[in-house]
Amino acid sequence: IPSGLQYKDARPGDSNGEKAREGDRVVIDWEGYTIGYRGRIFEGRNKTRGGAFTGDDKDFFRFTVGDGSVIPALDEGIRGMYPGGIRQLVIPPELGYPASDPDHVRVGPKPLTFSGQRHLDFVLRNTGMMDKTLLINVELIRVDKRWQRER
């Protein structure tokens, strides 16, 4: 992809469903890894990781495609996916979390545990030569089309 995002479909999803497009509200499950920090997980699919309540169910993440509420790589990477699909995104720093939002308040997704946030921040705020490339596996759970929500 010209932006620098690399991805691989691990599972294509249900082609009878609707593809995720601009303006659609999507529901995802995701996990993230810091490639430059020994591949440490900063968010786990289905379960929270590394917190005092490890193993408790977590909520799915929801956002509207194209509204700027998520990192550019996730917004770009979710497009064209079918529900049930799993896609692995290799995210260069310029498509990841912006330096202007160091606490990940405006742009998500945000790790749900303190330790996950700490692992991510260690990489992103490191001024040394550490590789800031991230790996995110995303599963598209549901697509709510814009026209379905406007009724």
PDB file of C-alpha atoms in Angstrom:
ATOM      1  CA  ILE A   1       0.000   0.000   0.000  1.00  0.00           C
ATOM      2  CA  PRO A   2       1.466   3.431  -0.863  1.00  0.00           C
ATOM      3  CA  SER A   3       1.012   4.708   2.725  1.00  0.00           C
ATOM      4  CA  GLY A   4       3.534   2.170   4.032  1.00  0.00           C
ATOM      5  CA  LEU A   5       0.993  -0.033   5.813  1.00  0.00           C
ATOM      6  CA  GLN A   6       1.592  -3.743   5.327  1.00  0.00           C
ATOM      7  CA  TYR A   7      -1.093  -6.313   6.002  1.00  0.00           C
ATOM      8  CA  LYS A   8      -1.926  -9.963   5.621  1.00  0.00           C
ATOM      9  CA  ASP A   9      -5.357 -11.551   5.865  1.00  0.00           C
ATOM     10  CA  ALA A  10      -5.224 -14.484   8.278  1.00  0.00           C
ATOM     11  CA  ARG A  11      -8.915 -15.197   7.665  1.00  0.00           C
ATOM     12  CA  PRO A  12     -10.931 -13.514   4.902  1.00  0.00           C
ATOM     13  CA  GLY A  13     -14.284 -13.338   6.699  1.00  0.00           C
ATOM     14  CA  ASP A  14     -17.804 -13.847   5.394  1.00  0.00           C
ATOM     15  CA  SER A  15     -18.041 -12.476   1.849  1.00  0.00           C
ATOM     16  CA  ASN A  16     -21.851 -12.611   2.150  1.00  0.00           C
ATOM     17  CA  GLY A  17     -21.588  -9.765   4.650  1.00  0.00           C
ATOM     18  CA  GLU A  18     -20.917  -6.084   4.009  1.00  0.00           C
ATOM     19  CA  LYS A  19     -17.356  -4.803   3.595  1.00  0.00           C
ATOM     20  CA  ALA A  20     -16.209  -2.094   5.979  1.00  0.00           C
ATOM     21  CA  ARG A  21     -16.127   1.279   4.201  1.00  0.00           C
ATOM     22  CA  GLU A  22     -15.866   4.999   4.964  1.00  0.00           C
ATOM     23  CA  GLY A  23     -18.654   6.107   7.319  1.00  0.00           C
ATOM     24  CA  ASP A  24     -19.483   2.618   8.617  1.00  0.00           C
ATOM     25  CA  ARG A  25     -19.430   1.947  12.347  1.00  0.00           C
ATOM     26  CA  VAL A  26     -17.358  -1.179  13.040  1.00  0.00           C
ATOM     27  CA  VAL A  27     -16.906  -3.428  16.049  1.00  0.00           C
ATOM     28  CA  ILE A  28     -13.503  -5.080  16.398  1.00  0.00           C
ATOM     29  CA  ASP A  29     -11.439  -7.211  18.710  1.00  0.00           C
ATOM     30  CA  TRP A  30      -7.724  -6.509  18.596  1.00  0.00           C
ATOM     31  CA  GLU A  31      -4.312  -7.295  20.005  1.00  0.00           C
ATOM     32  CA  GLY A  32      -1.172  -5.226  19.738  1.00  0.00           C
ATOM     33  CA  TYR A  33       2.559  -5.928  19.948  1.00  0.00           C
ATOM     34  CA  THR A  34       5.603  -3.673  20.123  1.00  0.00           C
ATOM     35  CA  ILE A  35       7.997  -5.065  17.542  1.00  0.00           C
ATOM     36  CA  GLY A  36      10.906  -2.944  18.801  1.00  0.00           C
ATOM     37  CA  TYR A  37      10.505  -3.990  22.432  1.00  0.00           C
ATOM     38  CA  ARG A  38      10.974  -7.750  22.200  1.00  0.00           C
ATOM     39  CA  GLY A  39       7.538  -8.270  20.675  1.00  0.00           C
ATOM     40  CA  ARG A  40       5.803  -7.405  23.946  1.00  0.00           C
ATOM     41  CA  ILE A  41       2.048  -7.548  23.907  1.00  0.00           C
ATOM     42  CA  PHE A  42       0.338  -4.310  24.904  1.00  0.00           C
ATOM     43  CA  GLU A  43      -3.244  -5.449  24.328  1.00  0.00           C
ATOM     44  CA  GLY A  44      -4.718  -8.946  24.042  1.00  0.00           C
ATOM     45  CA  ARG A  45      -7.670 -10.240  22.014  1.00  0.00           C
ATOM     46  CA  ASN A  46     -10.657 -11.471  23.999  1.00  0.00           C
ATOM     47  CA  LYS A  47      -8.959 -10.988  27.370  1.00  0.00           C
ATOM     48  CA  THR A  48      -7.095  -8.248  29.132  1.00  0.00           C
ATOM     49  CA  ARG A  49      -3.428  -9.063  29.673  1.00  0.00           C
ATOM     50  CA  GLY A  50      -0.919  -8.149  32.309  1.00  0.00           C
ATOM     51  CA  GLY A  51      -3.245  -6.506  34.806  1.00  0.00           C
ATOM     52  CA  ALA A  52      -4.437  -7.444  38.256  1.00  0.00           C
ATOM     53  CA  PHE A  53      -7.576  -8.932  36.708  1.00  0.00           C
ATOM     54  CA  THR A  54      -5.935 -10.935  33.928  1.00  0.00           C
ATOM     55  CA  GLY A  55      -8.447 -13.188  32.228  1.00  0.00           C
ATOM     56  CA  ASP A  56     -11.531 -11.034  32.671  1.00  0.00           C
ATOM     57  CA  ASP A  57     -13.528 -10.453  29.510  1.00  0.00           C
ATOM     58  CA  LYS A  58     -12.975  -7.130  27.814  1.00  0.00           C
ATOM     59  CA  ASP A  59     -15.354  -5.103  25.695  1.00  0.00           C
ATOM     60  CA  PHE A  60     -14.974  -4.940  21.949  1.00  0.00           C
ATOM     61  CA  PHE A  61     -13.701  -1.683  20.455  1.00  0.00           C
ATOM     62  CA  ARG A  62     -16.059   0.421  18.292  1.00  0.00           C
ATOM     63  CA  PHE A  63     -15.336   3.279  15.908  1.00  0.00           C
ATOM     64  CA  THR A  64     -16.572   4.917  12.719  1.00  0.00           C
ATOM     65  CA  VAL A  65     -14.318   4.368   9.709  1.00  0.00           C
ATOM     66  CA  GLY A  66     -12.851   7.653   8.496  1.00  0.00           C
ATOM     67  CA  ASP A  67     -13.739   9.830  11.515  1.00  0.00           C
ATOM     68  CA  GLY A  68     -10.139  10.193  12.762  1.00  0.00           C
ATOM     69  CA  SER A  69     -10.772   8.524  16.132  1.00  0.00           C
ATOM     70  CA  VAL A  70      -8.239   5.722  15.561  1.00  0.00           C
ATOM     71  CA  ILE A  71      -4.653   5.547  14.370  1.00  0.00           C
ATOM     72  CA  PRO A  72      -4.377   5.957  10.582  1.00  0.00           C
ATOM     73  CA  ALA A  73      -3.153   2.388  10.071  1.00  0.00           C
ATOM     74  CA  LEU A  74      -6.217   0.850  11.727  1.00  0.00           C
ATOM     75  CA  ASP A  75      -8.562   3.155   9.831  1.00  0.00           C
ATOM     76  CA  GLU A  76      -6.909   2.172   6.543  1.00  0.00           C
ATOM     77  CA  GLY A  77      -6.428  -1.493   7.446  1.00  0.00           C
ATOM     78  CA  ILE A  78     -10.065  -2.198   8.377  1.00  0.00           C
ATOM     79  CA  ARG A  79     -11.394  -0.975   5.022  1.00  0.00           C
ATOM     80  CA  GLY A  80     -12.442  -3.769   2.713  1.00  0.00           C
ATOM     81  CA  MET A  81     -12.637  -6.378   5.469  1.00  0.00           C
ATOM     82  CA  TYR A  82     -15.667  -8.630   5.858  1.00  0.00           C
ATOM     83  CA  PRO A  83     -17.196  -9.536   9.239  1.00  0.00           C
ATOM     84  CA  GLY A  84     -15.385 -12.494  10.773  1.00  0.00           C
ATOM     85  CA  GLY A  85     -12.150 -11.592   9.004  1.00  0.00           C
ATOM     86  CA  ILE A  86      -8.813 -11.357  10.784  1.00  0.00           C
ATOM     87  CA  ARG A  87      -6.101  -9.093   9.400  1.00  0.00           C
ATOM     88  CA  GLN A  88      -2.545  -8.604  10.649  1.00  0.00           C
ATOM     89  CA  LEU A  89      -1.280  -5.023  10.297  1.00  0.00           C
ATOM     90  CA  VAL A  90       2.413  -4.075  10.364  1.00  0.00           C
ATOM     91  CA  ILE A  91       2.343  -0.408  11.286  1.00  0.00           C
ATOM     92  CA  PRO A  92       5.187   2.017  10.565  1.00  0.00           C
ATOM     93  CA  PRO A  93       5.563   4.846  13.113  1.00  0.00           C
ATOM     94  CA  GLU A  94       4.055   7.498  10.821  1.00  0.00           C
ATOM     95  CA  LEU A  95       0.754   5.547  10.679  1.00  0.00           C
ATOM     96  CA  GLY A  96       0.655   4.733  14.392  1.00  0.00           C
ATOM     97  CA  TYR A  97      -0.074   6.735  17.523  1.00  0.00           C
ATOM     98  CA  PRO A  98       0.602  10.457  17.063  1.00  0.00           C
ATOM     99  CA  ALA A  99       3.135  12.197  19.320  1.00  0.00           C
ATOM    100  CA  SER A 100       0.575  14.998  19.786  1.00  0.00           C
ATOM    101  CA  ASP A 101      -1.623  12.567  21.773  1.00  0.00           C
ATOM    102  CA  PRO A 102       0.840  10.883  24.164  1.00  0.00           C
ATOM    103  CA  ASP A 103      -1.858   9.496  26.479  1.00  0.00           C
ATOM    104  CA  HIS A 104      -3.938   8.092  23.581  1.00  0.00           C
ATOM    105  CA  VAL A 105      -7.018  10.054  24.633  1.00  0.00           C
ATOM    106  CA  ARG A 106      -8.067  11.425  21.221  1.00  0.00           C
ATOM    107  CA  VAL A 107      -6.788   8.621  18.997  1.00  0.00           C
ATOM    108  CA  GLY A 108      -7.277   4.954  19.849  1.00  0.00           C
ATOM    109  CA  PRO A 109      -7.388   2.178  20.406  1.00  0.00           C
ATOM    110  CA  LYS A 110      -5.936   2.527  23.880  1.00  0.00           C
ATOM    111  CA  PRO A 111      -4.539  -0.396  25.888  1.00  0.00           C
ATOM    112  CA  LEU A 112      -6.896  -1.297  28.729  1.00  0.00           C
ATOM    113  CA  THR A 113      -4.308  -2.181  31.367  1.00  0.00           C
ATOM    114  CA  PHE A 114      -1.633  -0.119  33.070  1.00  0.00           C
ATOM    115  CA  SER A 115       1.082  -2.573  32.062  1.00  0.00           C
ATOM    116  CA  GLY A 116      -0.091  -2.577  28.432  1.00  0.00           C
ATOM    117  CA  GLN A 117      -0.057   1.214  28.389  1.00  0.00           C
ATOM    118  CA  ARG A 118       3.416   1.182  29.965  1.00  0.00           C
ATOM    119  CA  HIS A 119       4.812  -1.212  27.327  1.00  0.00           C
ATOM    120  CA  LEU A 120       3.396   0.875  24.485  1.00  0.00           C
ATOM    121  CA  ASP A 121       4.584   4.161  25.992  1.00  0.00           C
ATOM    122  CA  PHE A 122       8.084   2.806  26.617  1.00  0.00           C
ATOM    123  CA  VAL A 123       8.465   2.244  22.882  1.00  0.00           C
ATOM    124  CA  LEU A 124       6.679   5.354  21.608  1.00  0.00           C
ATOM    125  CA  ARG A 125       8.388   7.785  24.008  1.00  0.00           C
ATOM    126  CA  ASN A 126      11.854   6.272  23.656  1.00  0.00           C
ATOM    127  CA  THR A 127      14.151   8.822  22.045  1.00  0.00           C
ATOM    128  CA  GLY A 128      16.828   6.259  21.218  1.00  0.00           C
ATOM    129  CA  MET A 129      17.173   4.018  18.207  1.00  0.00           C
ATOM    130  CA  MET A 130      14.335   1.653  19.222  1.00  0.00           C
ATOM    131  CA  ASP A 131      12.115   0.468  16.375  1.00  0.00           C
ATOM    132  CA  LYS A 132       8.643   1.986  16.880  1.00  0.00           C
ATOM    133  CA  THR A 133       6.930  -0.343  14.392  1.00  0.00           C
ATOM    134  CA  LEU A 134       3.804  -1.969  15.829  1.00  0.00           C
ATOM    135  CA  LEU A 135       1.936  -5.149  14.968  1.00  0.00           C
ATOM    136  CA  ILE A 136      -1.841  -5.227  15.411  1.00  0.00           C
ATOM    137  CA  ASN A 137      -4.068  -8.216  14.750  1.00  0.00           C
ATOM    138  CA  VAL A 138      -7.657  -7.107  14.211  1.00  0.00           C
ATOM    139  CA  GLU A 139     -10.830  -9.189  13.942  1.00  0.00           C
ATOM    140  CA  LEU A 140     -13.844  -7.488  12.408  1.00  0.00           C
ATOM    141  CA  ILE A 141     -16.834  -8.526  14.489  1.00  0.00           C
ATOM    142  CA  ARG A 142     -19.585  -6.416  12.902  1.00  0.00           C
ATOM    143  CA  VAL A 143     -20.205  -3.666  10.339  1.00  0.00           C
ATOM    144  CA  ASP A 144     -23.080  -1.223  10.832  1.00  0.00           C
ATOM    145  CA  LYS A 145     -23.658   0.516   7.510  1.00  0.00           C
ATOM    146  CA  ARG A 146     -24.318   4.250   7.607  1.00  0.00           C
ATOM    147  CA  TRP A 147     -27.672   3.911   5.821  1.00  0.00           C
ATOM    148  CA  GLN A 148     -28.813   1.318   8.402  1.00  0.00           C
ATOM    149  CA  ARG A 149     -28.090   3.735  11.270  1.00  0.00           C
ATOM    150  CA  GLU A 150     -29.873   6.671   9.604  1.00  0.00           C
ATOM    151  CA  ARG A 151     -33.286   4.977   9.555  1.00  0.00           C
TER     152      ARG A 151
END
